[in-house]
Coordinates of N, CA and C in Angstrom, one line a residue:
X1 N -3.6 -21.3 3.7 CA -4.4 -20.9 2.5 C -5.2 -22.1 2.1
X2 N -6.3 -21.8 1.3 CA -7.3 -22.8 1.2 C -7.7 -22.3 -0.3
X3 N -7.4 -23.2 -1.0 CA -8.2 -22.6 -2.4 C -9.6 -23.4 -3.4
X4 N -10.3 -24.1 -2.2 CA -12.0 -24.7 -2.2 C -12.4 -23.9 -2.9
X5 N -13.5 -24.2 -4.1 CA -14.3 -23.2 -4.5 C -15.0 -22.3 -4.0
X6 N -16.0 -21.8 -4.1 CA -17.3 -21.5 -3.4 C -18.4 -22.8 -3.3
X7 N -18.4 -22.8 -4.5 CA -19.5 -23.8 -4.5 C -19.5 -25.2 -4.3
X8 N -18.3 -25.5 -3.5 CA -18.1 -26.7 -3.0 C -17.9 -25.9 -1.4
X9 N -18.5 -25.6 -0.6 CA -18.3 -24.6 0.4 C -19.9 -25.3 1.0
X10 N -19.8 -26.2 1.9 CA -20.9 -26.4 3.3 C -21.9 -25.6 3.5
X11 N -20.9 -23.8 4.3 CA -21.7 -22.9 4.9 C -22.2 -21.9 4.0
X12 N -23.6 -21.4 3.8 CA -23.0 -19.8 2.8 C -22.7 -18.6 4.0
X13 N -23.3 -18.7 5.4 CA -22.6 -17.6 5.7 C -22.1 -17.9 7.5
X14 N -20.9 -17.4 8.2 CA -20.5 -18.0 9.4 C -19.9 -16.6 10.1
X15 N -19.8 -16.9 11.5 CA -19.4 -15.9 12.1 C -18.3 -16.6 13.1
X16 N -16.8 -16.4 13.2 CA -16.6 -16.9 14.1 C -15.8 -15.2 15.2
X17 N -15.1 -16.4 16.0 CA -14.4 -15.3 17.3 C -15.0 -14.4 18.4
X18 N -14.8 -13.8 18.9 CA -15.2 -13.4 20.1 C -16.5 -12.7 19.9
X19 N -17.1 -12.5 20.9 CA -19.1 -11.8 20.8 C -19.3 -10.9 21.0
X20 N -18.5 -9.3 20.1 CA -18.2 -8.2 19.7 C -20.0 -8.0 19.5
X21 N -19.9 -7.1 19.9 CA -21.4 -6.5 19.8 C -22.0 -6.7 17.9
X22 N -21.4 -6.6 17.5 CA -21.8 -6.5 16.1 C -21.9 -8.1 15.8
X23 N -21.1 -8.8 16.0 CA -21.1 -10.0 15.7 C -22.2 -10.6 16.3
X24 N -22.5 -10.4 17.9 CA -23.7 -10.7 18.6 C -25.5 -10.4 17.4
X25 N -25.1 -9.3 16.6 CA -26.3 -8.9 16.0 C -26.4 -10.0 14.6
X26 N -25.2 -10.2 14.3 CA -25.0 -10.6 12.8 C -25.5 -12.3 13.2
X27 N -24.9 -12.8 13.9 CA -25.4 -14.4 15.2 C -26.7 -14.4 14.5
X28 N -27.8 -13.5 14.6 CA -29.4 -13.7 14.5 C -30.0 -13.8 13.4
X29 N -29.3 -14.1 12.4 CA -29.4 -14.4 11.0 C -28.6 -15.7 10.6
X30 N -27.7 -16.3 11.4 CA -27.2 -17.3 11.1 C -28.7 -19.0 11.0
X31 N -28.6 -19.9 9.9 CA -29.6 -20.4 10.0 C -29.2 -21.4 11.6
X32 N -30.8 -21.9 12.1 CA -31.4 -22.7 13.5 C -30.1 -23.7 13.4
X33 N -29.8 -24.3 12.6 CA -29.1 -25.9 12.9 C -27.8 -24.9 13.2
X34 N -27.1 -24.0 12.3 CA -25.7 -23.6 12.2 C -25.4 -23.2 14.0
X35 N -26.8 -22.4 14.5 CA -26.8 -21.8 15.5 C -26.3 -23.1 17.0
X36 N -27.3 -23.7 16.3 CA -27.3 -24.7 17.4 C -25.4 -25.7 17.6
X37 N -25.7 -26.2 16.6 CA -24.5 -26.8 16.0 C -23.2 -25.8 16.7
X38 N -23.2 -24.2 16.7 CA -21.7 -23.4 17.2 C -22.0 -23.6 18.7
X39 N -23.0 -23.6 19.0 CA -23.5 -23.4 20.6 C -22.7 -24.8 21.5
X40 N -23.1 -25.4 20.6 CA -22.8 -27.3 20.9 C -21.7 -27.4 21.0
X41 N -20.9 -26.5 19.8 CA -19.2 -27.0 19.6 C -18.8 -26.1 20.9
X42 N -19.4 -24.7 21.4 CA -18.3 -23.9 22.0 C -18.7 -24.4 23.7
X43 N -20.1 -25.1 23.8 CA -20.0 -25.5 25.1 C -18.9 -26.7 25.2
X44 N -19.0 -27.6 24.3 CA -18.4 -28.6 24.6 C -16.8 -28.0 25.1
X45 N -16.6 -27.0 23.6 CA -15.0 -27.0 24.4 C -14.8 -26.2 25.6
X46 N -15.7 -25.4 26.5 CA -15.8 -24.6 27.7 C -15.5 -25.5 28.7
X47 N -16.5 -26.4 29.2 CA -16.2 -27.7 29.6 C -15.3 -28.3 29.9
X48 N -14.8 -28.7 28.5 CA -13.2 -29.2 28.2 C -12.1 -28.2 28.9
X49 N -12.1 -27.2 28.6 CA -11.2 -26.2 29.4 C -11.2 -26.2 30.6
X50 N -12.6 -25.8 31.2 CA -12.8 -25.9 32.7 C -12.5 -27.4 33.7
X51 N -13.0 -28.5 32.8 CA -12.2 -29.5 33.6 C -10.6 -29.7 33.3
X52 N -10.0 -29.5 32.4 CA -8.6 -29.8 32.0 C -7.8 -29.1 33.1
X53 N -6.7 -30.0 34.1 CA -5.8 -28.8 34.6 C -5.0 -28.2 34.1
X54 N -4.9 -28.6 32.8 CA -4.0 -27.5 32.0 C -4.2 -27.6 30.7
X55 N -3.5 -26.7 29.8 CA -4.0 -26.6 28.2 C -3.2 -27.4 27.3
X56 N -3.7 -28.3 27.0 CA -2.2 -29.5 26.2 C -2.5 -28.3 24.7
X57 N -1.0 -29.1 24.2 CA -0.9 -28.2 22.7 C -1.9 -28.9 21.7
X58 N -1.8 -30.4 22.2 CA -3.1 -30.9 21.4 C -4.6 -30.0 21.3
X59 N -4.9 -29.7 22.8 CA -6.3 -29.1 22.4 C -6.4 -28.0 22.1
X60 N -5.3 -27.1 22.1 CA -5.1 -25.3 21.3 C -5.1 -26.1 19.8
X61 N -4.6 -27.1 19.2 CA -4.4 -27.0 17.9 C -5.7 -27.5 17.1
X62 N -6.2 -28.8 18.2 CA -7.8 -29.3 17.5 C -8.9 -27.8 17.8
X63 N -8.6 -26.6 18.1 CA -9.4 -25.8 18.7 C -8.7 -25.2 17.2
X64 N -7.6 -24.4 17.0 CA -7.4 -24.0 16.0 C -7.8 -24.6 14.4
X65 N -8.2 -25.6 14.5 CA -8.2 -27.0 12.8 C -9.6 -26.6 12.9
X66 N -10.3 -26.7 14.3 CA -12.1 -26.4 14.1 C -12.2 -24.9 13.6
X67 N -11.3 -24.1 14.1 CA -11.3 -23.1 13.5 C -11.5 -22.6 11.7
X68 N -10.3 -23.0 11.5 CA -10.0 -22.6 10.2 C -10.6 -23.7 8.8
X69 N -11.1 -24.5 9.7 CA -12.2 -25.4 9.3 C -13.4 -25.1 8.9
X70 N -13.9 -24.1 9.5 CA -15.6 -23.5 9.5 C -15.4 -22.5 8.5
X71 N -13.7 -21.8 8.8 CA -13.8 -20.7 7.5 C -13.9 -21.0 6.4
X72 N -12.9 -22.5 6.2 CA -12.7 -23.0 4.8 C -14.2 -23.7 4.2
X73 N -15.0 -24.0 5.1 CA -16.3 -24.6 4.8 C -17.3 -23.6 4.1
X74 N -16.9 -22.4 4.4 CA -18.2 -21.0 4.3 C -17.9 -19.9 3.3
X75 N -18.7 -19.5 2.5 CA -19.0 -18.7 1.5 C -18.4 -17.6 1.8
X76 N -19.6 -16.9 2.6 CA -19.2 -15.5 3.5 C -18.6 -15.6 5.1
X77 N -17.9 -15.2 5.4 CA -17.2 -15.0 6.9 C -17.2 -13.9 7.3
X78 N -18.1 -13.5 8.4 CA -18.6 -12.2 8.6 C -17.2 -11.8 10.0
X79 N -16.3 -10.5 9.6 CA -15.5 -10.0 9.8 C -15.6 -8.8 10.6
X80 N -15.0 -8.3 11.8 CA -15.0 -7.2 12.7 C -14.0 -6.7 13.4
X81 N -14.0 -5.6 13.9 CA -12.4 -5.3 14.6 C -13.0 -5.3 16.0
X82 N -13.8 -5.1 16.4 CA -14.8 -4.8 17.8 C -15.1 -3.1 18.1
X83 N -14.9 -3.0 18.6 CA -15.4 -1.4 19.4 C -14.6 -0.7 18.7
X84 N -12.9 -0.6 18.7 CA -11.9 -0.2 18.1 C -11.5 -0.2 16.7
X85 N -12.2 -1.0 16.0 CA -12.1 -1.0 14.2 C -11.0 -1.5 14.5
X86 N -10.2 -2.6 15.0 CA -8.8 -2.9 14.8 C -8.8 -3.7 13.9
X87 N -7.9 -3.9 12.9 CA -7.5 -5.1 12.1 C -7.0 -6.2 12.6
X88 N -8.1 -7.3 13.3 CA -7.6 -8.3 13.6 C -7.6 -9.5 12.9
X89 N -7.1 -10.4 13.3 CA -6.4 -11.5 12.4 C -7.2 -11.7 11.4
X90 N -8.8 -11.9 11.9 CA -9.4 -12.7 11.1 C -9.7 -11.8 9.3
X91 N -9.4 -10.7 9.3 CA -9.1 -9.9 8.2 C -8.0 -10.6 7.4
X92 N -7.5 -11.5 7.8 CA -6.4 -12.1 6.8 C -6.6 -13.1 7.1
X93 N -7.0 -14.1 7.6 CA -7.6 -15.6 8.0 C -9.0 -15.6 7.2
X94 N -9.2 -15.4 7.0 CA -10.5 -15.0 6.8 C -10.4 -15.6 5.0
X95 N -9.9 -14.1 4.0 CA -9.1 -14.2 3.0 C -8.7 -15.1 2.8
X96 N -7.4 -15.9 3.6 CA -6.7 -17.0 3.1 C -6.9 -18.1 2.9
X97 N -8.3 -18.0 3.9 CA -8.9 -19.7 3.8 C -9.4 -19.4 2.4
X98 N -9.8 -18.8 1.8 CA -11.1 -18.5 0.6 C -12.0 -18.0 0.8
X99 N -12.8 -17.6 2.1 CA -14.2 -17.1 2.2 C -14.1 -15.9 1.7
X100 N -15.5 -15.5 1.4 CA -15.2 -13.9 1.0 C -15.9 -13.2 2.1
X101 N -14.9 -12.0 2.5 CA -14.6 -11.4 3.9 C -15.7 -10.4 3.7
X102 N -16.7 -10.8 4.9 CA -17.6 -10.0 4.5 C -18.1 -9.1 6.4
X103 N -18.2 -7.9 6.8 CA -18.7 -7.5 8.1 C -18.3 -5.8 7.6
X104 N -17.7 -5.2 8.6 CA -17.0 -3.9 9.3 C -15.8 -3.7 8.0
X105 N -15.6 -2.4 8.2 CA -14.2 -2.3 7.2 C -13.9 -1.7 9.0
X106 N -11.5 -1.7 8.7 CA -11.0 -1.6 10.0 C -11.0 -0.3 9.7
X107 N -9.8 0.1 10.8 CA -8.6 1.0 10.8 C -7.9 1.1 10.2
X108 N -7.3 1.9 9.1 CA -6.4 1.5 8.1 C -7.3 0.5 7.0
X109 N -8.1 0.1 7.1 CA -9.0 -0.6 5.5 C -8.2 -0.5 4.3
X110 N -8.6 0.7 3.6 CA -7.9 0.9 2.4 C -6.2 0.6 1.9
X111 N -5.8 1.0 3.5 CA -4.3 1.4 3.3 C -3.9 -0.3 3.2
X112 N -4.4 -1.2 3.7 CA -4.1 -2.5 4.3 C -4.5 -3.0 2.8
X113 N -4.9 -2.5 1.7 CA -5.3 -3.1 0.5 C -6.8 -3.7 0.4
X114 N -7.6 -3.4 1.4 CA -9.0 -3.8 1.6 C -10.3 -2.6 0.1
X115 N -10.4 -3.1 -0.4 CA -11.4 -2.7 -1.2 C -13.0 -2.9 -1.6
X116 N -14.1 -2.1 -0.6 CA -14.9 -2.9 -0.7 C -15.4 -3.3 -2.3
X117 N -16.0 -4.7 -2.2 CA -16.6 -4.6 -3.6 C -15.6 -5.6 -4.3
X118 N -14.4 -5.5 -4.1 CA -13.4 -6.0 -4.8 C -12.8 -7.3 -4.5
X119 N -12.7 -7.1 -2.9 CA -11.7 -8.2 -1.6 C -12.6 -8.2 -0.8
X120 N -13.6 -7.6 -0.4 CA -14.3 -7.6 0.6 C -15.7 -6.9 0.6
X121 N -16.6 -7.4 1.4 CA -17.7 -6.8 1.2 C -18.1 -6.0 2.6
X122 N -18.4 -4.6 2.4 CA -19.0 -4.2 3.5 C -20.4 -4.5 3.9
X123 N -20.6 -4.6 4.9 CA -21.8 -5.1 5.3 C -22.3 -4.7 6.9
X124 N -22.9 -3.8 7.2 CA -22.6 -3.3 8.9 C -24.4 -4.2 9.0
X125 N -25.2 -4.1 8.4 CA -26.2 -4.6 8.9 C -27.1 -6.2 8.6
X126 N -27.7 -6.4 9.3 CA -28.4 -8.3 8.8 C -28.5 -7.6 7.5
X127 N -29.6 -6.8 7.2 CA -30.0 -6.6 6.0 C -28.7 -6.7 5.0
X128 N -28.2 -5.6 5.1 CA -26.7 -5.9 3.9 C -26.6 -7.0 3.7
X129 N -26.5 -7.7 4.7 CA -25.8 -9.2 4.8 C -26.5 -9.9 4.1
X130 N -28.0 -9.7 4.4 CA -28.6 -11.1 3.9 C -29.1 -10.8 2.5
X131 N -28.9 -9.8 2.2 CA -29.0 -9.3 0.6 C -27.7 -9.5 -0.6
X132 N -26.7 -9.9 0.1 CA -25.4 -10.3 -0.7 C -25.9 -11.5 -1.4
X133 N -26.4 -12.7 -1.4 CA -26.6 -14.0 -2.0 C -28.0 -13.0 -3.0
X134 N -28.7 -12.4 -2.8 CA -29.7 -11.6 -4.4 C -28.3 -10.4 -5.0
X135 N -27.2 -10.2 -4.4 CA -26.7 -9.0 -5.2 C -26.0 -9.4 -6.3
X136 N -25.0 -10.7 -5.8 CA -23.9 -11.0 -6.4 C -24.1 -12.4 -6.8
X137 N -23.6 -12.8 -8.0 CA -23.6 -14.1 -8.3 C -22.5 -14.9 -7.4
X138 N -22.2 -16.3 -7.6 CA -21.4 -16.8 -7.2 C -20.5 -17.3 -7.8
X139 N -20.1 -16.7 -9.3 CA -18.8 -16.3 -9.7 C -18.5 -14.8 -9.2
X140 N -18.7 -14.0 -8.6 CA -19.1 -12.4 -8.4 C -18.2 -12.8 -7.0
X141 N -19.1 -13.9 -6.3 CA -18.4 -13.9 -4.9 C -16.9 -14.6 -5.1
X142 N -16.9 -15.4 -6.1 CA -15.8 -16.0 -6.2 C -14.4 -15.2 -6.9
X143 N -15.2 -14.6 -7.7 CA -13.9 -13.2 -8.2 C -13.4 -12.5 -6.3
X144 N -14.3 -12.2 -5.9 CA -14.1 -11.4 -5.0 C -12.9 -12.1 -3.9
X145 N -13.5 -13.6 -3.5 CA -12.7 -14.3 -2.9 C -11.6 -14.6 -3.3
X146 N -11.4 -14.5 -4.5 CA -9.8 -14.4 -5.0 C -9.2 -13.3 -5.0
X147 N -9.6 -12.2 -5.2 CA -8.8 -10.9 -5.5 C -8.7 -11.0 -3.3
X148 N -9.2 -11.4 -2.7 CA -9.0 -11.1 -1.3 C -7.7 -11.9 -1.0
X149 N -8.0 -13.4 -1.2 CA -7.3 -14.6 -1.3 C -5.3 -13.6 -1.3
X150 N -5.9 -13.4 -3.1 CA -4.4 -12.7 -3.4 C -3.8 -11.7 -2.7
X151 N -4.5 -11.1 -2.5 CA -4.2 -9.7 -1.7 C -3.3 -10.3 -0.5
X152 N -4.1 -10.7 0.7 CA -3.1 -11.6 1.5 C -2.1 -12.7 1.3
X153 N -2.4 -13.2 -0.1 CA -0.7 -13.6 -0.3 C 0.2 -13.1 -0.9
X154 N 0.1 -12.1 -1.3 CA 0.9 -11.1 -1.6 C 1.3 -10.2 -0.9
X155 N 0.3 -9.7 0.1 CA 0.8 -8.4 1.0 C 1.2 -8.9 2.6
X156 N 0.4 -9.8 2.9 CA 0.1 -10.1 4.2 C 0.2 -11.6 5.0
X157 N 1.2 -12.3 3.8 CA 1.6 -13.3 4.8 C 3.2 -13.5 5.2
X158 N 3.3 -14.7 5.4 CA 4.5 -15.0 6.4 C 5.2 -14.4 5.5
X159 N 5.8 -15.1 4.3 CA 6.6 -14.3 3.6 C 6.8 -12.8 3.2
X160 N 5.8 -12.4 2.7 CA 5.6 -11.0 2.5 C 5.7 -10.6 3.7
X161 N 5.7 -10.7 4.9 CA 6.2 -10.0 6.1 C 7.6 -10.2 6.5
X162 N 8.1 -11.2 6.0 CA 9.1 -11.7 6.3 C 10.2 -10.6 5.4
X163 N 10.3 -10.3 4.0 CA 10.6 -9.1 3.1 C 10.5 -8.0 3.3
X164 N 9.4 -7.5 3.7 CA 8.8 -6.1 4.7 C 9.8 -6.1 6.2
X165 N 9.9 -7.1 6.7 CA 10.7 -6.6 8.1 C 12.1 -6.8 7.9
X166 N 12.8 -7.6 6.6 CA 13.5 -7.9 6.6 C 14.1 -6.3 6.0
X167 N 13.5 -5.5 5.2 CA 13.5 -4.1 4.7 C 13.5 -3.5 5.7
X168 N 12.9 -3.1 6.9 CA 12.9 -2.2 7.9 C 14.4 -2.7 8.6
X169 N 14.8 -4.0 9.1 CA 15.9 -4.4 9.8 C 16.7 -3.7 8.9
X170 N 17.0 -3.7 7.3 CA 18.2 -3.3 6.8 C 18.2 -1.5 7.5
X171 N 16.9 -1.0 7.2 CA 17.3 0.3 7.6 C 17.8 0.6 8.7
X172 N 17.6 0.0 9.6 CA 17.4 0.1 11.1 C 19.0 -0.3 11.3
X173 N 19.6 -1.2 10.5 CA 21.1 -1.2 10.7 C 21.6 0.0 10.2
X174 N 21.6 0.4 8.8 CA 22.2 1.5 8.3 C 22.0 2.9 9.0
X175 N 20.7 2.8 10.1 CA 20.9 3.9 11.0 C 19.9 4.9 10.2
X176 N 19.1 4.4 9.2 CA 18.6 5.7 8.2 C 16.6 5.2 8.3
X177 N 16.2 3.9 9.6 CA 15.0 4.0 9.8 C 14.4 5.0 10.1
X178 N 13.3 5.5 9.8 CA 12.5 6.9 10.9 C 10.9 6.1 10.9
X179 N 10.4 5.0 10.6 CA 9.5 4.7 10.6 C 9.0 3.9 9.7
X180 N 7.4 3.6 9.8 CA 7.1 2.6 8.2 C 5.6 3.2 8.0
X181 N 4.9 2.9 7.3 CA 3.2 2.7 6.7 C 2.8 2.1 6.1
X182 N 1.5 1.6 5.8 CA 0.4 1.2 4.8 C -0.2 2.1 3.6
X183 N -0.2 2.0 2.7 CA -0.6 3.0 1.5 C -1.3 1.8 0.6
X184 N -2.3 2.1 0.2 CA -2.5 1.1 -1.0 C -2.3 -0.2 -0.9
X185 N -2.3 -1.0 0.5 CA -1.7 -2.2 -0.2 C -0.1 -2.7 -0.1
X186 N 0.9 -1.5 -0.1 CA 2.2 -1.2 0.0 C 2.9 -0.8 1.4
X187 N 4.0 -1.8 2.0 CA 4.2 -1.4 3.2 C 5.8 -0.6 3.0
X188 N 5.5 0.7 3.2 CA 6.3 1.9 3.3 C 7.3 2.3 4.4
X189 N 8.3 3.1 3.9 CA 9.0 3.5 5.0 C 8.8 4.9 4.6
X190 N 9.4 5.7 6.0 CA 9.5 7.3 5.6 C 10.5 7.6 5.0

């Protein structure tokens, strides 16, 4: 978790993780130096991979710190599930550094406690995107990056998962599990 302001924040807007078609579009709006500057970081580490004969845990973790580094740097972090709307990590990575989570709503969105407007901002196109810094102020973004912030420390991290499974294992001994859900924010059993 990362609780940086906004406005002590480097980036106003970044894209990271795999080159999901959407993300590929959102890329074209990032400013010339940012572009150049990710191009530089991910050749270098390609390189690095390809000559390494193997993966030390040193360079998975300086690869992870550059990671969560660029989020905690950036205003907005433009967010996607790929083809599948899946909820992947960066929907709660994203949040916990501080950025305010801005791309695609998932699968399950709502149920997962995602609200646009609130925690998150929807935004499928450049234009949406690049019209968020005229929409909202930047206490506006910063309410938002907190009510996100919270949301995943409350619903969605180690601990709160740790309480949620620790609830399913009890049922699952007493013999009376049939299942679980997402509702609101609320992780449910049947």
């Amino acid at each position: 978790f990362d609780f940086t302001p906004l406005n002590n924040r480097k980036y106003p807007f970044t894209i990271i993780g795999a080159s999901y078609p959407e993300r590929k579009q959102a890329f074209k709006i990032l400013p010339t130096n940012l572009k150049i500057s990710r191009f530089l970081y991910r050749l270098g580490e390609s390189l690095r991979y390809r000559t390494s004969s193997k993966m030390s845990f040193k360079f998975l973790l300086n690869l992870r710190n550059n990671y969560l580094e660029l989020i905690s740097n950036s205003i907005l972090c433009y967010c996607s599930g790929g083809p599948w709307l899946y909820p992947v990590r960066k929907y709660f990575e994203i949040p916990a550094r501080g950025a305010v989570p801005v791309g695609w709503y998932c699968t399950g969105f709502e149920n997962l406690g995602f609200k646009n407007e609130k925690n998150f901002i929807i935004a499928k196109t450049n234009k949406e995107i690049t019209d968020i810094p005229k929409k909202y102020t930047i206490d506006e973004l910063q309410s938002i990056a907190f009510a996100a912030r919270n949301l995943v420390w409350k619903k969605h991290s180690d601990w709160a998962r740790i309480i949620q499974l620790s609830e399913s294992i009890n049922l699952i001994i007493k013999n009376s599990f049939n299942g679980s859900y997402w509702e609101n924010a609320n992780y449910k059993h049947y």
